[in-house]
PDB file of C-alpha atoms and ligand atoms in Angstrom:
ATOM      1  CA  MET Z   1      42.886-176.538 -58.221  1.00 55.00           C
ATOM      2  CA  ALA Z   2      46.588-175.908 -57.613  1.00 55.00           C
ATOM      3  CA  SER Z   3      48.869-177.149 -60.315  1.00 56.00           C
ATOM      4  CA  CYS Z   4      52.570-177.349 -60.617  1.00 67.00           C
ATOM      5  CA  ALA Z   5      52.674-175.754 -64.082  1.00 81.00           C
ATOM      6  CA  THR Z   6      53.331-172.175 -64.307  1.00 90.00           C
ATOM      7  CA  ASN Z   7      49.974-170.262 -64.312  1.00 92.00           C
ATOM      8  CA  PRO Z   8      49.798-168.265 -67.704  1.00 93.00           C
ATOM      9  CA  TYR Z   9      47.624-165.767 -65.894  1.00 96.00           C
ATOM     10  CA  SER Z  10      50.133-164.785 -63.080  1.00 96.00           C
ATOM     11  CA  LYS Z  11      50.756-161.418 -64.519  1.00 96.00           C
ATOM     12  CA  THR Z  12      47.081-160.501 -64.902  1.00 97.00           C
ATOM     13  CA  ASN Z  13      46.264-162.027 -61.421  1.00 97.00           C
ATOM     14  CA  ARG Z  14      48.813-159.496 -59.902  1.00 97.00           C
ATOM     15  CA  GLU Z  15      46.919-156.690 -61.587  1.00 97.00           C
ATOM     16  CA  HIS Z  16      43.636-158.250 -60.347  1.00 98.00           C
ATOM     17  CA  LYS Z  17      44.837-158.250 -56.794  1.00 98.00           C
ATOM     18  CA  LYS Z  18      45.986-154.746 -57.073  1.00 98.00           C
ATOM     19  CA  GLN Z  19      42.530-153.564 -58.149  1.00 97.00           C
ATOM     20  CA  LEU Z  20      41.077-155.600 -55.190  1.00 98.00           C
ATOM     21  CA  LYS Z  21      43.352-153.673 -52.932  1.00 97.00           C
ATOM     22  CA  GLU Z  22      42.128-150.412 -54.278  1.00 96.00           C
ATOM     23  CA  TYR Z  23      38.495-151.199 -53.904  1.00 96.00           C
ATOM     24  CA  SER Z  24      39.024-152.580 -50.377  1.00 96.00           C
ATOM     25  CA  LYS Z  25      40.664-149.341 -49.514  1.00 94.00           C
ATOM     26  CA  GLN Z  26      37.414-147.467 -50.728  1.00 92.00           C
ATOM     27  CA  LEU Z  27      35.165-149.838 -48.722  1.00 93.00           C
ATOM     28  CA  ARG Z  28      37.173-149.258 -45.663  1.00 94.00           C
ATOM     29  CA  GLU Z  29      36.943-145.545 -45.708  1.00 92.00           C
ATOM     30  CA  PHE Z  30      35.087-144.156 -42.897  1.00 92.00           C
ATOM     31  CA  PRO Z  31      33.706-141.528 -42.989  1.00 87.00           C
ATOM     32  CA  PRO Z  32      33.502-141.992 -46.711  1.00 85.00           C
ATOM     33  CA  GLN Z  33      35.273-139.261 -48.671  1.00 82.00           C
ATOM     34  CA  LEU Z  34      33.054-136.641 -50.059  1.00 77.00           C
ATOM     35  CA  ASP Z  35      32.435-136.264 -53.700  1.00 81.00           C
ATOM     36  CA  ASN Z  36      31.124-133.252 -55.354  1.00 76.00           C
ATOM     37  CA  GLY Z  37      27.418-133.892 -54.751  1.00 77.00           C
ATOM     38  CA  ALA Z  38      27.935-134.958 -51.070  1.00 80.00           C
ATOM     39  CA  THR Z  39      29.787-131.836 -50.219  1.00 79.00           C
ATOM     40  CA  LEU Z  40      26.524-129.875 -50.600  1.00 83.00           C
ATOM     41  CA  LEU Z  41      24.838-131.946 -47.995  1.00 87.00           C
ATOM     42  CA  ASN Z  42      23.948-130.691 -44.673  1.00 88.00           C
ATOM     43  CA  PHE Z  43      25.818-133.205 -42.447  1.00 88.00           C
ATOM     44  CA  GLY Z  44      25.223-133.397 -38.654  1.00 89.00           C
ATOM     45  CA  GLU Z  45      28.004-132.535 -36.233  1.00 91.00           C
ATOM     46  CA  HIS Z  46      29.011-136.111 -35.404  1.00 92.00           C
ATOM     47  CA  GLN Z  47      29.815-139.051 -37.593  1.00 89.00           C
ATOM     48  CA  ALA Z  48      28.227-142.305 -36.355  1.00 93.00           C
ATOM     49  CA  GLY Z  49      29.032-145.420 -38.056  1.00 94.00           C
ATOM     50  CA  THR Z  50      26.439-148.285 -37.584  1.00 96.00           C
ATOM     51  CA  THR Z  51      27.605-151.423 -36.199  1.00 97.00           C
ATOM     52  CA  ASN Z  52      24.856-153.549 -37.950  1.00 98.00           C
ATOM     53  CA  PHE Z  53      25.633-154.208 -41.492  1.00 97.00           C
ATOM     54  CA  ASN Z  54      27.182-156.878 -44.053  1.00 96.00           C
ATOM     55  CA  LEU Z  55      27.866-156.966 -47.812  1.00 95.00           C
ATOM     56  CA  ARG Z  56      25.363-156.308 -50.527  1.00 96.00           C
ATOM     57  CA  LYS Z  57      24.228-159.539 -52.325  1.00 97.00           C
ATOM     58  CA  PRO Z  58      23.631-160.201 -55.946  1.00 98.00           C
ATOM     59  CA  ASN Z  59      20.020-161.109 -56.527  1.00 98.00           C
ATOM     60  CA  TYR Z  60      20.108-162.245 -60.202  1.00 98.00           C
ATOM     61  CA  VAL Z  61      22.100-164.767 -62.292  1.00 98.00           C
ATOM     62  CA  ILE Z  62      22.499-163.962 -65.953  1.00 98.00           C
ATOM     63  CA  ILE Z  63      23.602-166.827 -68.215  1.00 98.00           C
ATOM     64  CA  HIS Z  64      25.692-166.496 -71.455  1.00 98.00           C
ATOM     65  CA  HIS Z  65      27.258-168.145 -74.142  1.00 98.00           C
ATOM     66  CA  THR Z  66      30.676-166.760 -75.087  1.00 98.00           C
ATOM     67  CA  ALA Z  67      30.364-167.129 -78.892  1.00 98.00           C
ATOM     68  CA  GLN Z  68      34.132-168.057 -78.772  1.00 97.00           C
ATOM     69  CA  ASN Z  69      35.924-171.186 -79.718  1.00 96.00           C
ATOM     70  CA  SER Z  70      37.703-172.208 -76.428  1.00 97.00           C
ATOM     71  CA  VAL Z  71      37.835-171.444 -72.855  1.00 97.00           C
ATOM     72  CA  GLU Z  72      41.299-170.249 -73.113  1.00 97.00           C
ATOM     73  CA  GLN Z  73      40.172-167.640 -75.636  1.00 97.00           C
ATOM     74  CA  THR Z  74      37.592-166.410 -73.140  1.00 98.00           C
ATOM     75  CA  LEU Z  75      39.893-166.295 -70.124  1.00 98.00           C
ATOM     76  CA  MET Z  76      42.244-164.304 -72.310  1.00 97.00           C
ATOM     77  CA  THR Z  77      39.475-161.920 -73.425  1.00 98.00           C
ATOM     78  CA  PHE Z  78      38.382-161.315 -69.879  1.00 98.00           C
ATOM     79  CA  THR Z  79      42.002-160.462 -68.860  1.00 97.00           C
ATOM     80  CA  LEU Z  80      42.753-157.989 -71.552  1.00 96.00           C
ATOM     81  CA  PRO Z  81      41.868-154.529 -70.344  1.00 95.00           C
ATOM     82  CA  ARG Z  82      41.010-153.247 -73.752  1.00 97.00           C
ATOM     83  CA  THR Z  83      37.988-155.561 -74.160  1.00 97.00           C
ATOM     84  CA  GLN Z  84      36.259-154.193 -71.175  1.00 97.00           C
ATOM     85  CA  VAL Z  85      34.181-157.347 -70.611  1.00 98.00           C
ATOM     86  CA  SER Z  86      34.260-159.909 -67.867  1.00 98.00           C
ATOM     87  CA  SER Z  87      32.014-162.332 -65.917  1.00 98.00           C
ATOM     88  CA  HIS Z  88      32.343-163.956 -62.444  1.00 98.00           C
ATOM     89  CA  TYR Z  89      32.383-167.444 -63.762  1.00 98.00           C
ATOM     90  CA  VAL Z  90      33.260-169.315 -67.046  1.00 98.00           C
ATOM     91  CA  ILE Z  91      32.447-172.981 -67.601  1.00 98.00           C
ATOM     92  CA  SER Z  92      34.413-174.977 -70.166  1.00 98.00           C
ATOM     93  CA  ARG Z  93      32.930-177.649 -72.487  1.00 97.00           C
ATOM     94  CA  ASN Z  94      34.277-180.414 -70.270  1.00 97.00           C
ATOM     95  CA  GLY Z  95      32.701-178.893 -67.195  1.00 98.00           C
ATOM     96  CA  GLU Z  96      35.581-177.012 -65.528  1.00 98.00           C
ATOM     97  CA  VAL Z  97      34.625-173.964 -63.502  1.00 98.00           C
ATOM     98  CA  TYR Z  98      36.702-170.779 -63.577  1.00 98.00           C
ATOM     99  CA  GLN Z  99      35.829-168.099 -61.136  1.00 98.00           C
ATOM    100  CA  MET Z 100      37.403-164.917 -62.419  1.00 98.00           C
ATOM    101  CA  LEU Z 101      35.838-162.584 -59.798  1.00 98.00           C
ATOM    102  CA  ASN Z 102      34.431-162.569 -56.333  1.00 98.00           C
ATOM    103  CA  ASP Z 103      30.572-162.609 -56.276  1.00 98.00           C
ATOM    104  CA  TYR Z 104      30.524-159.273 -54.406  1.00 97.00           C
ATOM    105  CA  TYR Z 105      32.256-157.467 -57.051  1.00 98.00           C
ATOM    106  CA  ARG Z 106      30.647-155.985 -60.267  1.00 98.00           C
ATOM    107  CA  ALA Z 107      31.557-157.808 -63.435  1.00 98.00           C
ATOM    108  CA  TRP Z 108      31.051-156.409 -66.735  1.00 98.00           C
ATOM    109  CA  HIS Z 109      28.894-158.916 -68.565  1.00 98.00           C
ATOM    110  CA  GLY Z 110      25.525-157.473 -69.013  1.00 97.00           C
ATOM    111  CA  GLY Z 111      26.032-154.152 -70.894  1.00 96.00           C
ATOM    112  CA  SER Z 112      23.008-151.924 -71.111  1.00 96.00           C
ATOM    113  CA  GLY Z 113      19.904-153.953 -70.373  1.00 95.00           C
ATOM    114  CA  LYS Z 114      16.696-154.081 -68.348  1.00 97.00           C
ATOM    115  CA  TRP Z 115      14.674-156.696 -66.581  1.00 98.00           C
ATOM    116  CA  GLY Z 116      11.376-155.301 -64.957  1.00 98.00           C
ATOM    117  CA  ASN Z 117      12.461-152.029 -63.510  1.00 97.00           C
ATOM    118  CA  THR Z 118      16.002-153.182 -62.759  1.00 97.00           C
ATOM    119  CA  SER Z 119      18.341-151.274 -65.190  1.00 96.00           C
ATOM    120  CA  ASP Z 120      21.811-151.899 -63.859  1.00 97.00           C
ATOM    121  CA  LEU Z 121      21.945-155.599 -63.923  1.00 98.00           C
ATOM    122  CA  ASN Z 122      25.754-155.766 -63.572  1.00 98.00           C
ATOM    123  CA  SER Z 123      25.286-154.252 -60.011  1.00 98.00           C
ATOM    124  CA  SER Z 124      22.760-156.773 -59.007  1.00 98.00           C
ATOM    125  CA  SER Z 125      23.786-159.978 -60.820  1.00 98.00           C
ATOM    126  CA  ILE Z 126      26.362-162.839 -61.222  1.00 98.00           C
ATOM    127  CA  GLY Z 127      27.466-163.441 -64.774  1.00 98.00           C
ATOM    128  CA  ILE Z 128      28.086-166.970 -65.942  1.00 98.00           C
ATOM    129  CA  GLU Z 129      29.619-167.522 -69.438  1.00 98.00           C
ATOM    130  CA  LEU Z 130      29.326-170.886 -71.036  1.00 98.00           C
ATOM    131  CA  ASP Z 131      32.128-171.913 -73.484  1.00 98.00           C
ATOM    132  CA  ASN Z 132      30.096-172.246 -76.652  1.00 98.00           C
ATOM    133  CA  ASN Z 133      30.435-170.949 -80.207  1.00 97.00           C
ATOM    134  CA  GLY Z 134      26.915-169.644 -80.326  1.00 97.00           C
ATOM    135  CA  PHE Z 135      25.399-172.500 -82.395  1.00 97.00           C
ATOM    136  CA  GLU Z 136      26.383-175.786 -80.922  1.00 97.00           C
ATOM    137  CA  GLU Z 137      24.656-177.656 -78.103  1.00 98.00           C
ATOM    138  CA  PHE Z 138      25.704-177.370 -74.540  1.00 98.00           C
ATOM    139  CA  SER Z 139      27.527-180.473 -73.423  1.00 97.00           C
ATOM    140  CA  PRO Z 140      26.106-182.544 -70.508  1.00 98.00           C
ATOM    141  CA  ALA Z 141      29.342-182.052 -68.378  1.00 98.00           C
ATOM    142  CA  MET Z 142      28.986-178.260 -68.743  1.00 98.00           C
ATOM    143  CA  ILE Z 143      25.297-178.491 -67.836  1.00 98.00           C
ATOM    144  CA  ASN Z 144      26.006-180.592 -64.666  1.00 98.00           C
ATOM    145  CA  SER Z 145      28.670-178.133 -63.646  1.00 98.00           C
ATOM    146  CA  LEU Z 146      26.481-175.224 -64.228  1.00 98.00           C
ATOM    147  CA  ILE Z 147      23.656-176.790 -62.146  1.00 98.00           C
ATOM    148  CA  ASP Z 148      26.167-177.511 -59.366  1.00 98.00           C
ATOM    149  CA  LEU Z 149      27.343-173.824 -59.455  1.00 98.00           C
ATOM    150  CA  LEU Z 150      23.759-172.432 -59.612  1.00 98.00           C
ATOM    151  CA  LYS Z 151      22.961-174.552 -56.456  1.00 98.00           C
ATOM    152  CA  VAL Z 152      25.835-172.879 -54.574  1.00 98.00           C
ATOM    153  CA  LEU Z 153      24.942-169.407 -55.717  1.00 98.00           C
ATOM    154  CA  LYS Z 154      21.195-169.831 -55.062  1.00 98.00           C
ATOM    155  CA  GLU Z 155      21.879-171.033 -51.543  1.00 98.00           C
ATOM    156  CA  ARG Z 156      24.782-168.518 -50.881  1.00 98.00           C
ATOM    157  CA  HIS Z 157      22.759-165.469 -51.954  1.00 98.00           C
ATOM    158  CA  LYS Z 158      19.273-166.669 -51.462  1.00 98.00           C
ATOM    159  CA  ILE Z 159      18.346-165.780 -55.060  1.00 98.00           C
ATOM    160  CA  PRO Z 160      14.696-166.381 -56.122  1.00 98.00           C
ATOM    161  CA  ASP Z 161      13.874-169.074 -58.667  1.00 98.00           C
ATOM    162  CA  ALA Z 162      12.530-166.502 -61.156  1.00 98.00           C
ATOM    163  CA  ASN Z 163      15.813-164.389 -61.145  1.00 98.00           C
ATOM    164  CA  PHE Z 164      17.947-166.877 -63.241  1.00 98.00           C
ATOM    165  CA  ILE Z 165      17.676-165.528 -66.691  1.00 98.00           C
ATOM    166  CA  GLY Z 166      19.604-165.372 -69.978  1.00 98.00           C
ATOM    167  CA  HIS Z 167      21.492-162.287 -71.415  1.00 98.00           C
ATOM    168  CA  SER Z 168      19.011-162.159 -74.396  1.00 98.00           C
ATOM    169  CA  ASP Z 169      16.170-161.763 -71.718  1.00 98.00           C
ATOM    170  CA  ILE Z 170      17.639-158.474 -70.393  1.00 98.00           C
ATOM    171  CA  ALA Z 171      19.033-157.151 -73.658  1.00 98.00           C
ATOM    172  CA  PRO Z 172      16.465-158.419 -76.432  1.00 98.00           C
ATOM    173  CA  SER Z 173      17.543-155.843 -79.032  1.00 97.00           C
ATOM    174  CA  ARG Z 174      21.312-156.836 -78.850  1.00 97.00           C
ATOM    175  CA  LYS Z 175      21.754-160.206 -77.682  1.00 97.00           C
ATOM    176  CA  VAL Z 176      20.779-163.894 -78.542  1.00 97.00           C
ATOM    177  CA  ASP Z 177      22.647-165.761 -75.855  1.00 97.00           C
ATOM    178  CA  PRO Z 178      22.309-168.433 -74.540  1.00 98.00           C
ATOM    179  CA  ASN Z 179      21.465-170.094 -77.942  1.00 98.00           C
ATOM    180  CA  PRO Z 180      18.091-171.833 -78.599  1.00 97.00           C
ATOM    181  CA  THR Z 181      19.555-175.248 -77.548  1.00 98.00           C
ATOM    182  CA  PHE Z 182      20.049-174.153 -74.037  1.00 98.00           C
ATOM    183  CA  PRO Z 183      18.068-176.431 -71.649  1.00 98.00           C
ATOM    184  CA  TRP Z 184      15.958-173.738 -69.753  1.00 98.00           C
ATOM    185  CA  ARG Z 185      13.271-176.303 -69.127  1.00 97.00           C
ATOM    186  CA  LEU Z 186      15.716-178.701 -67.409  1.00 98.00           C
ATOM    187  CA  LEU Z 187      16.960-175.815 -65.327  1.00 98.00           C
ATOM    188  CA  ALA Z 188      13.535-174.688 -64.207  1.00 98.00           C
ATOM    189  CA  GLY Z 189      12.911-178.164 -62.988  1.00 97.00           C
ATOM    190  CA  GLU Z 190      15.878-177.785 -60.679  1.00 98.00           C
ATOM    191  CA  GLY Z 191      14.610-174.507 -59.422  1.00 98.00           C
ATOM    192  CA  PHE Z 192      16.474-172.118 -61.590  1.00 98.00           C
ATOM    193  CA  GLY Z 193      14.252-170.085 -63.754  1.00 98.00           C
ATOM    194  CA  LEU Z 194      10.401-170.271 -64.253  1.00 97.00           C
ATOM    195  CA  TRP Z 195       8.663-172.587 -66.801  1.00 96.00           C
ATOM    196  CA  TYR Z 196       5.101-172.850 -67.782  1.00 94.00           C
ATOM    197  CA  ASP Z 197       2.765-175.749 -66.908  1.00 92.00           C
ATOM    198  CA  GLU Z 198       3.119-178.158 -69.779  1.00 84.00           C
ATOM    199  CA  ILE Z 199      -0.408-179.487 -69.501  1.00 64.00           C
ATOM    200  CA  ILE Z 200      -1.257-176.821 -71.874  1.00 49.00           C
ATOM    201  CA  GLU Z 201       0.754-178.608 -74.449  1.00 46.00           C
ATOM    202  CA  THR Z 202      -1.340-181.793 -74.221  1.00 47.00           C
ATOM    203  CA  PRO Z 203      -4.613-180.722 -72.975  1.00 50.00           C
ATOM    204  CA  GLU Z 204      -7.794-182.910 -73.324  1.00 55.00           C
ATOM    205  CA  VAL Z 205     -11.295-181.500 -73.472  1.00 59.00           C
ATOM    206  CA  ILE Z 206     -13.584-184.313 -72.722  1.00 65.00           C
ATOM    207  CA  ILE Z 207     -16.932-184.519 -74.430  1.00 67.00           C
ATOM    208  CA  ASP Z 208     -19.438-187.356 -73.851  1.00 70.00           C
ATOM    209  CA  GLY Z 209     -16.671-189.240 -71.961  1.00 69.00           C
ATOM    210  CA  ARG Z 210     -14.162-189.033 -74.952  1.00 68.00           C
ATOM    211  CA  PRO Z 211     -11.309-186.628 -75.560  1.00 60.00           C
ATOM    212  CA  LEU Z 212     -12.042-184.246 -78.332  1.00 58.00           C
ATOM    213  CA  PRO Z 213      -9.229-184.733 -80.939  1.00 54.00           C
ATOM    214  CA  GLY Z 214      -6.873-181.955 -81.417  1.00 48.00           C
ATOM    215  CA  SER Z 215      -8.440-179.700 -78.781  1.00 43.00           C
ATOM    216  CA  ILE Z 216      -6.243-176.970 -77.486  1.00 45.00           C
ATOM    217  CA  GLU Z 217      -8.221-174.824 -75.097  1.00 43.00           C
ATOM    218  CA  ILE Z 218      -8.418-176.289 -71.601  1.00 42.00           C
ATOM    219  CA  GLN Z 219     -10.046-173.385 -69.850  1.00 43.00           C
ATOM    220  CA  VAL Z 220     -13.447-173.938 -71.624  1.00 37.00           C
ATOM    221  CA  LEU Z 221     -15.966-175.567 -69.455  1.00 37.00           C
ATOM    222  CA  GLU Z 222     -17.294-179.023 -70.532  1.00 38.00           C
ATOM    223  CA  ASN Z 223     -20.920-177.893 -70.879  1.00 39.00           C
ATOM    224  CA  GLU Z 224     -19.926-174.959 -73.138  1.00 42.00           C
ATOM    225  CA  ILE Z 225     -18.354-177.293 -75.718  1.00 40.00           C
ATOM    226  CA  THR Z 226     -20.221-178.717 -78.609  1.00 41.00           C
ATOM    227  CA  PRO Z 227     -18.537-180.618 -81.383  1.00 40.00           C
ATOM    228  CA  ASN Z 228     -18.966-177.592 -83.617  1.00 37.00           C
ATOM    229  CA  THR Z 229     -17.361-175.149 -81.162  1.00 39.00           C
ATOM    230  CA  LYS Z 230     -14.376-173.537 -82.898  1.00 40.00           C
ATOM    231  CA  ILE Z 231     -12.309-173.207 -79.840  1.00 37.00           C
ATOM    232  CA  GLU Z 232      -9.133-172.491 -81.800  1.00 44.00           C
ATOM    233  CA  GLU Z 233     -10.593-169.173 -82.723  1.00 46.00           C
ATOM    234  CA  GLU Z 234     -11.004-168.176 -79.004  1.00 47.00           C
ATOM    235  CA  SER Z 235      -8.346-165.861 -77.644  1.00 56.00           C
ATOM    236  CA  PRO Z 236      -5.840-167.909 -75.743  1.00 80.00           C
ATOM    237  CA  LEU Z 237      -4.365-164.898 -73.868  1.00 87.00           C
ATOM    238  CA  ASP Z 238      -6.445-162.838 -71.581  1.00 88.00           C
ATOM    239  CA  ILE Z 239      -4.392-159.642 -71.555  1.00 93.00           C
ATOM    240  CA  ASP Z 240      -2.428-157.652 -74.274  1.00 96.00           C
ATOM    241  CA  PRO Z 241       0.762-159.788 -75.075  1.00 97.00           C
ATOM    242  CA  GLU Z 242       3.009-156.556 -74.553  1.00 97.00           C
ATOM    243  CA  ILE Z 243       1.733-156.271 -70.923  1.00 98.00           C
ATOM    244  CA  ALA Z 244       2.167-160.039 -70.301  1.00 97.00           C
ATOM    245  CA  LEU Z 245       5.728-159.834 -71.551  1.00 98.00           C
ATOM    246  CA  ARG Z 246       6.353-156.828 -69.307  1.00 98.00           C
ATOM    247  CA  ILE Z 247       4.975-158.491 -66.313  1.00 98.00           C
ATOM    248  CA  ILE Z 248       7.594-161.333 -66.981  1.00 98.00           C
ATOM    249  CA  GLY Z 249      10.337-158.646 -66.973  1.00 98.00           C
ATOM    250  CA  TYR Z 250      11.002-158.039 -70.698  1.00 98.00           C
ATOM    251  CA  ASP Z 251      11.850-154.539 -71.964  1.00 98.00           C
ATOM    252  CA  THR Z 252       9.194-154.126 -74.624  1.00 98.00           C
ATOM    253  CA  SER Z 253      10.332-150.831 -76.043  1.00 97.00           C
ATOM    254  CA  ASN Z 254      11.174-152.947 -79.094  1.00 98.00           C
ATOM    255  CA  LEU Z 255       8.253-155.359 -79.017  1.00 98.00           C
ATOM    256  CA  ASP Z 256       9.484-157.673 -81.947  1.00 98.00           C
ATOM    257  CA  ALA Z 257      12.724-157.987 -80.174  1.00 98.00           C
ATOM    258  CA  ALA Z 258      11.095-158.718 -76.871  1.00 98.00           C
ATOM    259  CA  ILE Z 259       8.871-161.464 -78.553  1.00 98.00           C
ATOM    260  CA  LYS Z 260      11.916-163.057 -80.148  1.00 98.00           C
ATOM    261  CA  ALA Z 261      13.805-162.931 -76.701  1.00 98.00           C
ATOM    262  CA  PHE Z 262      10.752-164.594 -75.075  1.00 98.00           C
ATOM    263  CA  LYS Z 263      10.595-167.297 -77.883  1.00 98.00           C
ATOM    264  CA  LEU Z 264      14.302-167.922 -77.545  1.00 98.00           C
ATOM    265  CA  HIS Z 265      13.853-168.808 -73.873  1.00 98.00           C
ATOM    266  CA  PHE Z 266      10.436-170.469 -73.723  1.00 97.00           C
ATOM    267  CA  ILE Z 267       9.575-171.781 -77.144  1.00 96.00           C
ATOM    268  CA  GLN Z 268      12.930-172.338 -78.702  1.00 96.00           C
ATOM    269  CA  THR Z 269      11.701-173.759 -81.982  1.00 92.00           C
ATOM    270  CA  GLU Z 270      10.796-170.814 -84.122  1.00 92.00           C
ATOM    271  CA  VAL Z 271      12.595-167.779 -82.763  1.00 95.00           C
ATOM    272  CA  ASN Z 272      10.874-164.919 -84.645  1.00 96.00           C
ATOM    273  CA  GLY Z 273       8.592-162.033 -83.777  1.00 96.00           C
ATOM    274  CA  VAL Z 274       5.311-163.973 -84.261  1.00 96.00           C
ATOM    275  CA  LEU Z 275       3.204-165.233 -81.416  1.00 96.00           C
ATOM    276  CA  THR Z 276       1.275-168.318 -82.525  1.00 94.00           C
ATOM    277  CA  ASP Z 277      -1.661-169.537 -80.601  1.00 92.00           C
ATOM    278  CA  HIS Z 278       0.521-172.017 -78.738  1.00 92.00           C
ATOM    279  CA  ASP Z 279       3.017-169.287 -77.829  1.00 94.00           C
ATOM    280  CA  LEU Z 280       0.060-167.065 -76.606  1.00 95.00           C
ATOM    281  CA  ARG Z 281      -1.054-169.990 -74.345  1.00 93.00           C
ATOM    282  CA  VAL Z 282       2.429-170.380 -73.054  1.00 94.00           C
ATOM    283  CA  LEU Z 283       2.741-166.631 -72.348  1.00 95.00           C
ATOM    284  CA  ASN Z 284      -0.837-166.686 -70.758  1.00 93.00           C
ATOM    285  CA  ASN Z 285       0.188-169.364 -68.388  1.00 93.00           C
ATOM    286  CA  LEU Z 286       3.649-168.020 -67.703  1.00 95.00           C
ATOM    287  CA  TYR Z 287       2.955-164.296 -66.833  1.00 95.00           C
ATOM    288  CA  LYS Z 288       0.796-165.233 -63.911  1.00 94.00           C
ATOM    289  CA  LYS Z 289       3.659-167.014 -62.339  1.00 95.00           C
ATOM    290  CA  TYR Z 290       5.643-163.761 -62.405  1.00 95.00           C
ATOM    291  CA  MET Z 291       2.882-161.696 -60.859  1.00 92.00           C
TER     292      MET Z 291
HETATM  293 ZN1   ZN B   1      26.167-162.612 -73.189  1.00 72.47          ZN
END
């Protein structure tokens, strides 16, 4: 909001506007100026600009933690040309939202990464940076503001539930943000990101009218169970874990890193490259939601 105090970013804001002007000029070109590749094309005699179009829209939201100590530090980082990093939004610990770039421009927050077959996530996503040192919990004020922002973005750009993801999801070998305290489950409940059906955490297998203590497999039919059945030994995942991870969107070229990223997002307790029975059940439940 407007403030009487001098804006410490007035100088870089001028530079920001200068760049906007340059890009606007590029967007207004008609016919577009030919680059080297296009000069070889066999164009027809007349240029005909369509009258039916609008702006391209982002289709993903990527959530980050800044790994910095204050929002001022991050605003500074994103206004220094030499850092070559930025995001559309930054949210402070007390829940203040800073929009640093129009949604329709491409911020530099994702770096090299992949989700499904989408490789240039910066071109198709909005980046949100949360002011967090990388280890601390995310304050309720920050999460409330984040949810408000996500509602606006989801409505504005019609972003699907599944496309709210974390930086570590798209860059498992390089990134671990947002940290394991991030409330993905809460967000999924609001329609931002997917979550597994938690019934698999507290399943009950009924035998002779009584729940079988410690039973963990809910897919087994009642008449197949005897008290001696070692259901823990049955495979909880019906396909190769690598394929399940790829269906969700993970780049599995480094499988160990992909498993860690999956656990950082959906398990959050032991973030390592090992898939326990419980993790496999979560994976089994989840990959079908992404199909
Ligand atoms: Zn990040």
